[in-house]
Short mmCIF file of C-alpha atoms in Angstrom, two decimals:
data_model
loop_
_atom_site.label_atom_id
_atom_site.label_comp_id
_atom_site.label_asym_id
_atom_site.label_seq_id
_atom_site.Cartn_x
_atom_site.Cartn_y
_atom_site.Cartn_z
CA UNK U 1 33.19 -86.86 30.95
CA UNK U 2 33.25 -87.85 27.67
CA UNK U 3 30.84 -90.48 28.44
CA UNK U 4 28.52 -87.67 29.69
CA UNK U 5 29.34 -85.61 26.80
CA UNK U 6 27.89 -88.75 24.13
CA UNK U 7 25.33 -89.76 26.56
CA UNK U 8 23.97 -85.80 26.42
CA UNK U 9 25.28 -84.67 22.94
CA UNK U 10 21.96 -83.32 21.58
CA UNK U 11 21.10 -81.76 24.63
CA UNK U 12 24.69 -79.56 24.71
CA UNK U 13 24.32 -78.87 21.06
CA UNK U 14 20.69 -77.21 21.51
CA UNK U 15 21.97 -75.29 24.76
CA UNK U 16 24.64 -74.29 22.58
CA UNK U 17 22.52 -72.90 19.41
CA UNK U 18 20.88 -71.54 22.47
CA UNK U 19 23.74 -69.18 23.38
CA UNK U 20 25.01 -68.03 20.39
CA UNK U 21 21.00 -67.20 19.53
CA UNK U 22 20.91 -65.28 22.49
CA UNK U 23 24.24 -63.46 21.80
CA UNK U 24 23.49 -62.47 17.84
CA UNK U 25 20.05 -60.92 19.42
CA UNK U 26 21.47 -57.48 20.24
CA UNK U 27 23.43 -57.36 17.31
CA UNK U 28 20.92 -57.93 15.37
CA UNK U 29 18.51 -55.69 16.84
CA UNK U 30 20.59 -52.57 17.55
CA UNK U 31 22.46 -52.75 13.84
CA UNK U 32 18.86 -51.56 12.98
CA UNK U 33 18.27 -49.05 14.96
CA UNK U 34 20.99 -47.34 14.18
CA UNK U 35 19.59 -46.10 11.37
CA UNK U 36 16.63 -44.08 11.88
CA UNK U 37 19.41 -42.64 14.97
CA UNK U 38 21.49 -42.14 12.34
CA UNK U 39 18.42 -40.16 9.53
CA UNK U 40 17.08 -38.35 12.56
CA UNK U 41 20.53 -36.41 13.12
CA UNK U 42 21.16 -36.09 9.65
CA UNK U 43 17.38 -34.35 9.49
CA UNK U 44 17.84 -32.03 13.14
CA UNK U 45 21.21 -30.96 11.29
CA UNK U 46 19.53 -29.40 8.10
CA UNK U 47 16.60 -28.30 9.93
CA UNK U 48 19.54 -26.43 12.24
CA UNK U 49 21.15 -25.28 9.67
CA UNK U 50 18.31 -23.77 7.57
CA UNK U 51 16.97 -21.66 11.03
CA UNK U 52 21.24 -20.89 11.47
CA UNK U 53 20.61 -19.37 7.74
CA UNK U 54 17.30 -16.96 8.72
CA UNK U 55 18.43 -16.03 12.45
CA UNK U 56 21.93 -15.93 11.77
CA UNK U 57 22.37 -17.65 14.99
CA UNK U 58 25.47 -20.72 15.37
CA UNK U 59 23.88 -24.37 14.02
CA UNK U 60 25.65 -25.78 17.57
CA UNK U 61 23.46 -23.33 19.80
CA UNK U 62 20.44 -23.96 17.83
CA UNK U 63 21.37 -27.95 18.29
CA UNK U 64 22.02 -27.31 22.27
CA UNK U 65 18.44 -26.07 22.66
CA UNK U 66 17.03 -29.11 20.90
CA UNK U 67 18.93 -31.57 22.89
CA UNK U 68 17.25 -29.85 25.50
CA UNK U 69 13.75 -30.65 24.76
CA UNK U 70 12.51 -27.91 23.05
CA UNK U 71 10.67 -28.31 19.61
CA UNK U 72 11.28 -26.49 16.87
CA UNK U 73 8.97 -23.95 17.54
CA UNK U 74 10.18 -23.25 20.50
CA UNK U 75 13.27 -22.83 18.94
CA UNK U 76 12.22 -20.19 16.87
CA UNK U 77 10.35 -18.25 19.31
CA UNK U 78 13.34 -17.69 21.57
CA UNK U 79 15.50 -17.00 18.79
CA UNK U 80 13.44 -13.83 16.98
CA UNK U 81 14.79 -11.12 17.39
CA UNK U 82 18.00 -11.87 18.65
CA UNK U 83 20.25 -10.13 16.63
CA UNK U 84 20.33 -12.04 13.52
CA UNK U 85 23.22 -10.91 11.39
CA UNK U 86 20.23 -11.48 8.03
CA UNK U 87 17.60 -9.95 9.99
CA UNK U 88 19.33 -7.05 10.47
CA UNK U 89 20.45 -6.20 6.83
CA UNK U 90 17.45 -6.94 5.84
CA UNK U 91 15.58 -4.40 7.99
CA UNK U 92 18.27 -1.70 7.52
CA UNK U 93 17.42 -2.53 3.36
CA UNK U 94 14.02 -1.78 4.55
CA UNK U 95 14.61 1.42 5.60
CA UNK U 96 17.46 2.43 3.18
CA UNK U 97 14.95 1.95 0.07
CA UNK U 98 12.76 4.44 1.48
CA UNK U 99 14.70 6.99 0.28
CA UNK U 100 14.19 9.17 3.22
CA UNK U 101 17.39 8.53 5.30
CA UNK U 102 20.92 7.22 4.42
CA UNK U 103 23.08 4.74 6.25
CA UNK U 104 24.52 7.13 8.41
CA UNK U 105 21.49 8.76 9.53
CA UNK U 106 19.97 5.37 10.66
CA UNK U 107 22.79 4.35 12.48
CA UNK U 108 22.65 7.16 13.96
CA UNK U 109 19.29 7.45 15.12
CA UNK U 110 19.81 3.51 16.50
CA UNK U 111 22.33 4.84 18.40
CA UNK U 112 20.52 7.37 20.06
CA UNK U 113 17.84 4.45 21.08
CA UNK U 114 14.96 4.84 18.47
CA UNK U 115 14.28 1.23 17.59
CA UNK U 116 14.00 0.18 13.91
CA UNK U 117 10.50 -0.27 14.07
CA UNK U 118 10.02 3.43 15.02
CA UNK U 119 12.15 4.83 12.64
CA UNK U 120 10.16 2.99 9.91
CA UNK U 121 7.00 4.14 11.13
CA UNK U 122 8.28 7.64 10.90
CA UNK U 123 9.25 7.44 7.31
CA UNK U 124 6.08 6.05 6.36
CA UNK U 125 4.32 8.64 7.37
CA UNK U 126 6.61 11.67 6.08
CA UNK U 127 6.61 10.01 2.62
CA UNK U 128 2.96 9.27 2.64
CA UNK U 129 2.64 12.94 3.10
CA UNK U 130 5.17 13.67 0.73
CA UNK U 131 3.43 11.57 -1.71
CA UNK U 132 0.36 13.18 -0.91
CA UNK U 133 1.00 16.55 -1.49
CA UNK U 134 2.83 15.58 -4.58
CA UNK U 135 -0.07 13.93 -6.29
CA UNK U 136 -1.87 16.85 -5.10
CA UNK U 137 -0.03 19.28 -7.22
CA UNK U 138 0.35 17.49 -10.17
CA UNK U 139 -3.14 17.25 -10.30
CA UNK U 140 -3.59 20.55 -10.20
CA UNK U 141 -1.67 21.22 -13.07
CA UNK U 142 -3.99 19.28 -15.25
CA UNK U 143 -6.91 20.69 -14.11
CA UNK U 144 -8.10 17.63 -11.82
CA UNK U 145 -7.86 18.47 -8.80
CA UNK U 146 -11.31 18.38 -7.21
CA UNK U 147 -13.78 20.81 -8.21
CA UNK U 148 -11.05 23.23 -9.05
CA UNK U 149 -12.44 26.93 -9.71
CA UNK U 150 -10.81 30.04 -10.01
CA UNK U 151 -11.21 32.96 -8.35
CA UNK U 152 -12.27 35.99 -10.18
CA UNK U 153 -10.46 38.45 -8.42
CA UNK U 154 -7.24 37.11 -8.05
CA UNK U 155 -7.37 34.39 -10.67
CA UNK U 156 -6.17 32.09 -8.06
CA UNK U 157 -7.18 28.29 -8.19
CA UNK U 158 -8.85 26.72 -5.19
CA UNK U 159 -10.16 23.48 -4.37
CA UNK U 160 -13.32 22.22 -3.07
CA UNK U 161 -12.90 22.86 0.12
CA UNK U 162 -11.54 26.64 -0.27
CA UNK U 163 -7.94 25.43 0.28
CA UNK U 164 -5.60 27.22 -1.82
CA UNK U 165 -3.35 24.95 -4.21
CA UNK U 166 -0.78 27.18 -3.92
CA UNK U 167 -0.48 26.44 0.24
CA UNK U 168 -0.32 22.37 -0.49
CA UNK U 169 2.57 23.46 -2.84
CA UNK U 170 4.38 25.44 -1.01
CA UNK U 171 4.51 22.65 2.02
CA UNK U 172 5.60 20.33 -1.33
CA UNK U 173 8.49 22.89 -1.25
CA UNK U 174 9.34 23.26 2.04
CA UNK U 175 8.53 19.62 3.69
CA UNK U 176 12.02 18.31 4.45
CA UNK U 177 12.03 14.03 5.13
CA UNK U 178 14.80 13.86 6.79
CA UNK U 179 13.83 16.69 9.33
CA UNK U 180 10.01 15.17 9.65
CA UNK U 181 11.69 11.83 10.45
CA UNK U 182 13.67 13.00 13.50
CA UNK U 183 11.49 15.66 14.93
CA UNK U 184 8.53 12.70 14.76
CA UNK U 185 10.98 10.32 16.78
CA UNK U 186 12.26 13.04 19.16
CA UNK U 187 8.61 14.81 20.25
CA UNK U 188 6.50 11.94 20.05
CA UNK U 189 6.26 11.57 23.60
CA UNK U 190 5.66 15.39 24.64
CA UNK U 191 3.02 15.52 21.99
CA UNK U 192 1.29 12.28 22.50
CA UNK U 193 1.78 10.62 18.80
CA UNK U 194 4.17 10.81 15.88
CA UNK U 195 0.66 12.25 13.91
CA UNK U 196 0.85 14.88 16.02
CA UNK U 197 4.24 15.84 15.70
CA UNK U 198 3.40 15.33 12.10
CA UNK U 199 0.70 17.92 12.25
CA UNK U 200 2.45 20.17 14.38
CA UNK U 201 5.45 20.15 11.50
CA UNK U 202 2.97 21.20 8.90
CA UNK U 203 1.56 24.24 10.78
CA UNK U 204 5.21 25.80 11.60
CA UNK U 205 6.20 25.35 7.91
CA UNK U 206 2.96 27.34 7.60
CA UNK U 207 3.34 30.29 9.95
CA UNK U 208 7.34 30.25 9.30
CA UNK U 209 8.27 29.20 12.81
CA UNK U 210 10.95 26.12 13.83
CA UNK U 211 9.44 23.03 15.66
CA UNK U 212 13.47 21.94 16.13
CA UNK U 213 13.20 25.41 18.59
CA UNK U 214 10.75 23.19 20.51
CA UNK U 215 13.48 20.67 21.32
CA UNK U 216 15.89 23.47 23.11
CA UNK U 217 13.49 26.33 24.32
CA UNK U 218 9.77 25.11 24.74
CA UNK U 219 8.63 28.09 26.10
CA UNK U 220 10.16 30.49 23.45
CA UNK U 221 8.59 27.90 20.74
CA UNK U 222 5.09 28.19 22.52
CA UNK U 223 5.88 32.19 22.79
CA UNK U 224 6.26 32.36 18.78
CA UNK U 225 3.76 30.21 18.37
CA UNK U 226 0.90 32.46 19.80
CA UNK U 227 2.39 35.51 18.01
CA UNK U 228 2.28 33.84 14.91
CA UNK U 229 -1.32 32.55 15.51
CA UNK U 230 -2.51 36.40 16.24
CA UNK U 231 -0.58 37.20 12.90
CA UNK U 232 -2.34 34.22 11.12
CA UNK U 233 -5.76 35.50 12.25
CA UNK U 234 -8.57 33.24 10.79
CA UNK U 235 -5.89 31.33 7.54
CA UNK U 236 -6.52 28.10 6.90
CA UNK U 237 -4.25 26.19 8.43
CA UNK U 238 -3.70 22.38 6.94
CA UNK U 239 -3.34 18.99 8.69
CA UNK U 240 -2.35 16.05 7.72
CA UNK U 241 -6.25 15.14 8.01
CA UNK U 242 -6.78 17.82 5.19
CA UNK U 243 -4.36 16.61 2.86
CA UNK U 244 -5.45 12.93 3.07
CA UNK U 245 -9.67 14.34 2.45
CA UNK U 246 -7.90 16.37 -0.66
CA UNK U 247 -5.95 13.74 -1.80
CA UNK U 248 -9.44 11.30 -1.86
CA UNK U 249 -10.89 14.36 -4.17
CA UNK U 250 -8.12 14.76 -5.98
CA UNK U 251 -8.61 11.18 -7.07
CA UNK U 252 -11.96 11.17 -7.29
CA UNK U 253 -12.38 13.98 -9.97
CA UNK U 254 -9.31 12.49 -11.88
CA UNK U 255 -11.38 9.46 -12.47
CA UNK U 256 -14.64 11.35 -13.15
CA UNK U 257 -12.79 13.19 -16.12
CA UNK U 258 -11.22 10.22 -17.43
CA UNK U 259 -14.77 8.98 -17.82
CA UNK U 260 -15.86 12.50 -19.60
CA UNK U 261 -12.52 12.09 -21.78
CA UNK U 262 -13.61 8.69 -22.84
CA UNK U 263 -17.02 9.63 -24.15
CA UNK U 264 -15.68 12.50 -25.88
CA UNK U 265 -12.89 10.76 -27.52
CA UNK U 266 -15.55 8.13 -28.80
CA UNK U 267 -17.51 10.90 -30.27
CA UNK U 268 -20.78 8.84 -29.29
CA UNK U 269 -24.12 10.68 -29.13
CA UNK U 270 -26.65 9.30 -26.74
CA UNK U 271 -28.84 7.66 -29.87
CA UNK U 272 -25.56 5.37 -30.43
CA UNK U 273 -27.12 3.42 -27.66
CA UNK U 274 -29.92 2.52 -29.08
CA UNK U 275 -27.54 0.75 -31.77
CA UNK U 276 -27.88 3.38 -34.59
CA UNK U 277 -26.78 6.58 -35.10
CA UNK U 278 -28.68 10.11 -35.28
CA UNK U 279 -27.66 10.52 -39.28
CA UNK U 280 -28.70 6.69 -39.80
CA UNK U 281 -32.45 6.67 -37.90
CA UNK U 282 -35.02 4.41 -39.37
CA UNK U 283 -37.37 6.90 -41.67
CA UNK U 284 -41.14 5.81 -42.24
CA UNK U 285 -42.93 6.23 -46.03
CA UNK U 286 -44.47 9.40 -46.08
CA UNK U 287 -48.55 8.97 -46.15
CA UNK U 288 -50.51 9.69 -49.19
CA UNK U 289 -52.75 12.91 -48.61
CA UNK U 290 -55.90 13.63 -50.90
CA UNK U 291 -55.86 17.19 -52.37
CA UNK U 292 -59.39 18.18 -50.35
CA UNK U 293 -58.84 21.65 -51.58
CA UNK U 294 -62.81 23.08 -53.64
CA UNK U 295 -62.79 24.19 -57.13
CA UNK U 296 -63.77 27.14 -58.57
CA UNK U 297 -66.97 27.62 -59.98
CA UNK U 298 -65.61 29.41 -62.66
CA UNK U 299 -63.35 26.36 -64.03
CA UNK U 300 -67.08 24.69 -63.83
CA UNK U 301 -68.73 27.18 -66.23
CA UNK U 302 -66.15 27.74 -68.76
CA UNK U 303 -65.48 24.19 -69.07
CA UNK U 304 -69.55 23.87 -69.64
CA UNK U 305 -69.17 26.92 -72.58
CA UNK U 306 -66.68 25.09 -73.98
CA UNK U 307 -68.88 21.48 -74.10
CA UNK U 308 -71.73 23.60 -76.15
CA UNK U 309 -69.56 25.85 -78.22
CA UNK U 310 -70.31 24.77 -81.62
CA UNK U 311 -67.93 25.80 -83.48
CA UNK U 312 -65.37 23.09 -81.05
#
């Protein structure tokens, strides 16, 4: 053996290096690629966590449905809407800065199935309305509103379109947010629309009748509706469609007598655009006129007396 072993030394000693090559290999290749195993979790795990932070969902779940396959996209498609504990609060801060409807009363219209995207969509409108008729009225009051006149009989002030100002302030007075919220949520489907409902709000605040009658007795509300309308005879009634056209006026004239207020404030007279002023125009030198007026004949003769008179 040992002869074989000096007889064949440098061949053992190459199958040797041989082996241990061969062995080292894998540790040598998979101390490597533990590494970019290694950043890629690290990477999934803040990318899980930062989608845990804006769905509110649990950073395991989120990882679950990655180790499934799905991308990140994916991901984030399935989880919308699902309840997320930040999505949520921030949806109820939505609504709660409206100013239209407390805590309470969105709970409680969640609870009785409106979804939060309909109850936002019904304060919109009320306070657009609200807004509306607001701007409306304080127009008025400084003599903007468009083509104001008054009446000479009663003194009263109209607008352009015959519309009393006093009726848009009186449905300032009387509109009621909260109640425009819930009756637009709660008759939207017998009237077709929550603009409907809207409109159909304005009219009973206009004939004095209760649209919340609607919701117990509909044929007593239609009953008191057709008195009223004999009663009302040919009034103007307003829509929502009138105060949005009045509100475009009302705007409108505001800016046309902000321009009128600027020119007078500036005191400018139309020659100021020619770049002098009226006191301050350029004046020409008067022409020289030759007196063409005859002479008398009598200057003529006395002056010829006086040439001969001897005694001179």
């Amino acid at each position: 053996m040992k002869i074989f072993i000096l007889r064949h030394k440098k061949g053992i000693a190459v199958v040797l290096a041989v082996c241990v090559m061969i062995t080292m290999v894998p540790m040598f290749v998979g101390y490597p690629s533990r590494l970019p195993i290694l950043a890629a979790n690290s990477n999934e795990r803040k990318m899980a966590a930062d989608i845990s932070s804006s769905t509110g969902v649990d950073v395991d779940k989120i990882l679950t449905l990655r180790k499934d396959g799905k991308s990140w996209n994916e991901i984030l498609e399935e989880l919308k809407g699902k309840g997320g504990s930040t999505e949520d609060r921030n949806q109820m801060d939505k609504l709660l800065t409206e100013e239209a409807l407390g805590e309470k009363d969105v709970k409680m219209l969640l609870g009785a199935g409106f979804t939060k995207e309909e109850i936002q969509q019904a304060t919109l409108i009320a306070e657009r309305i609200q807004f509306q008729l607001q701007e409306i009225t304080s127009s008025n009051g400084n003599e903007t509103i468009s083509a104001v006149k008054e009446m000479p009989e009663t003194g009263e002030v109209t607008s352009e379109n015959g519309d009393s100002t006093a009726v848009y302030k009186e449905l300032e007075e009387k509109l009621n947010i909260k109640n425009a919220i819930t009756l637009m949520l709660k008759l939207k489907a017998a009237f077709g629309s929550m603009e409907q409902v809207m409109d159909e709000y304005l009219y009973s605040l206009q004939v004095d009748i209760n649209l919340e009658d609607y919701l117990t007795d509909r044929q007593a509300y239609q009953k008191k509706k057709n008195d009223k309308n004999l009663e009302a005879g040919n009034k103007k009634i307003i829509t929502m469609s009138d105060i949005e056209n009045e509100m475009l006026k009302t705007i409108q004239q505001s800016n046309v007598n902000n321009d009128t207020k600027e020119v007078t404030d500036s005191g400018s007279k139309p020659s100021d655009n020619l770049g002098w002023k009226a006191d301050d125009k350029p004046k020409s030198p008067l022409p020289e006129v030759t007196d063409v007026t005859p002479r008398d004949p009598g200057e003529d003769i006395l002056e010829e007396i006086q040439q001969i008179n001897p005694l001179k």
